[in-house]
Coordinates of C-alpha atoms in Angstrom, one line a residue:
D2 CA -60.7 -46.6 17.0
V3 CA -60.6 -49.6 19.1
D4 CA -59.9 -53.3 18.4
A5 CA -62.6 -55.5 20.3
I6 CA -63.0 -59.1 21.0
G7 CA -66.7 -60.7 22.0
F8 CA -67.3 -63.8 22.8
S9 CA -71.1 -65.6 22.3
M10 CA -73.4 -62.4 23.1
G11 CA -70.1 -60.2 23.6
G12 CA -69.9 -60.0 19.7
L13 CA -73.4 -58.6 19.3
V14 CA -73.1 -56.4 22.2
A15 CA -69.8 -54.8 20.2
R16 CA -71.7 -54.6 17.1
Y17 CA -74.8 -52.7 18.6
A18 CA -72.6 -50.3 20.8
A19 CA -70.8 -49.4 17.2
S20 CA -74.3 -49.1 15.4
D21 CA -76.4 -46.2 14.7
M22 CA -79.2 -47.9 17.1
Y23 CA -77.1 -47.3 19.9
L24 CA -76.3 -43.7 18.9
A25 CA -79.5 -43.0 18.5
K26 CA -80.2 -44.1 21.8
S27 CA -77.4 -43.2 23.6
G28 CA -75.8 -40.2 21.8
R29 CA -72.4 -42.0 21.5
R30 CA -71.0 -44.6 19.6
L31 CA -68.3 -47.2 20.2
S32 CA -65.4 -46.5 17.4
I33 CA -64.1 -49.7 16.3
K34 CA -61.2 -50.6 14.1
R35 CA -61.4 -54.6 13.9
L36 CA -64.1 -56.8 15.5
F37 CA -63.0 -59.8 16.6
T38 CA -65.9 -62.6 17.6
V39 CA -65.8 -66.1 19.2
S40 CA -68.9 -68.4 18.7
S41 CA -71.4 -64.9 18.3
P42 CA -74.9 -65.3 17.1
H43 CA -74.7 -62.6 14.2
C44 CA -77.7 -64.6 12.4
G45 CA -79.2 -66.2 15.4
A46 CA -78.7 -68.5 18.0
K47 CA -79.8 -72.3 17.5
L48 CA -81.0 -72.3 21.1
A49 CA -82.6 -68.9 21.4
W50 CA -85.7 -70.8 20.5
V51 CA -86.1 -72.0 24.2
P52 CA -88.9 -69.6 26.1
M53 CA -87.1 -67.3 28.4
P54 CA -88.5 -64.3 30.2
D55 CA -85.1 -62.4 29.1
S56 CA -85.9 -60.3 25.8
R57 CA -82.1 -60.5 25.0
V58 CA -82.8 -64.4 24.2
A59 CA -85.5 -63.5 21.6
D60 CA -83.5 -61.0 20.0
M61 CA -81.0 -63.7 19.5
R62 CA -83.5 -65.5 17.3
S63 CA -82.6 -65.7 13.9
G64 CA -85.0 -63.5 11.6
S65 CA -85.5 -61.4 15.3
G66 CA -86.2 -57.4 14.5
F67 CA -83.1 -56.6 16.6
L68 CA -80.6 -58.8 14.5
D69 CA -82.7 -57.9 10.9
R70 CA -81.5 -54.4 12.0
L71 CA -78.4 -54.8 13.3
N72 CA -77.5 -57.1 10.0
A73 CA -78.6 -54.3 8.0
E74 CA -76.7 -51.5 9.3
P75 CA -73.6 -50.6 7.5
R76 CA -70.1 -51.4 9.3
D77 CA -67.4 -48.9 8.6
Y78 CA -64.9 -51.9 10.3
E79 CA -64.2 -55.5 9.4
V80 CA -65.3 -58.3 11.5
F81 CA -63.3 -61.5 12.4
A82 CA -65.3 -64.1 13.2
Y83 CA -64.5 -67.7 14.4
T84 CA -66.4 -70.6 15.7
R85 CA -65.8 -74.2 16.6
L86 CA -67.6 -76.9 14.9
G87 CA -70.4 -78.8 17.1
D88 CA -71.2 -75.5 18.6
E89 CA -75.1 -76.5 20.1
V90 CA -75.8 -73.1 21.2
V91 CA -75.0 -70.7 18.2
G92 CA -74.1 -73.1 15.5
E93 CA -71.6 -72.6 13.4
R94 CA -73.6 -71.4 10.0
N95 CA -74.7 -68.8 12.6
A96 CA -71.3 -67.5 13.8
A97 CA -70.6 -64.6 11.2
P98 CA -72.2 -62.1 9.7
P99 CA -74.5 -62.3 6.9
G100 CA -72.6 -63.0 3.6
Q101 CA -69.6 -64.1 5.6
T102 CA -68.2 -67.7 7.0
A103 CA -66.7 -67.8 10.1
W104 CA -63.3 -69.1 10.8
W105 CA -63.9 -72.7 12.3
V106 CA -61.7 -75.3 14.1
C107 CA -62.5 -79.0 14.7
K108 CA -64.1 -79.7 18.0
H109 CA -61.3 -80.5 20.9
F110 CA -62.7 -81.6 24.2
G111 CA -65.7 -80.3 26.2
L112 CA -68.4 -78.3 24.8
S113 CA -68.2 -76.6 21.8
H114 CA -69.8 -73.3 22.4
A115 CA -69.1 -72.9 26.4
S116 CA -64.9 -73.4 25.7
A117 CA -64.9 -71.8 22.7
Y118 CA -63.7 -68.6 24.5
S119 CA -60.3 -70.5 25.2
E120 CA -60.0 -72.7 22.2
R121 CA -55.8 -72.1 21.8
R122 CA -56.0 -72.3 18.0
I123 CA -58.5 -69.2 18.0
L124 CA -56.7 -67.1 20.4
A125 CA -53.2 -67.6 18.7
D126 CA -54.8 -66.4 15.5
I127 CA -56.4 -63.6 17.1
A128 CA -53.3 -62.4 18.8
R129 CA -51.2 -62.7 15.8
R130 CA -53.7 -60.3 14.0
L131 CA -53.6 -58.2 16.9
R132 CA -49.9 -58.0 16.7
S133 CA -49.6 -57.6 12.9
E134 CA -47.9 -60.9 12.8
G135 CA -48.4 -63.7 10.1
R136 CA -51.8 -65.2 10.6
F137 CA -52.8 -68.5 10.8
A138 CA -56.1 -68.8 9.1
R139 CA -56.2 -68.1 5.8
H140 CA -58.5 -66.1 3.7
P141 CA -61.0 -66.8 2.8
P142 CA -62.2 -68.9 5.6
A143 CA -62.7 -72.6 4.5
P144 CA -66.3 -73.5 3.5
L145 CA -67.9 -75.4 6.7
P146 CA -68.5 -79.0 6.3
E147 CA -71.8 -80.2 5.8
D148 CA -73.8 -81.4 8.6

């Protein structure tokens, strides 16, 4: 088992690699112990409606067949989801699997989505969890502020 960290679509890639869908296609599966995601579109991406020739963008639309199948799969690992408020690409409400709320931090400087992977407050919490130290983010995550 491995701990995995995924930013944006990377969180979906890790979940897919650990899924029965991937096992059926490739004959193998990633064995995840814990998955840490930052601004991953677990429930779709706000900007995925933009027409693109890349089918992966359509797969990230809320209600897509891919996301519906992925979210219906049982998981034997925990997902720790993080986001920054003001995420214009994914949207903070989409940044955790169904039934979960992402831990969130207020927007700092820069574009919320594009710079979330380097958000020190998120990285510090992930690092402390990986080292089994006292974590900064408390469970359960605070409700997201109203839009």
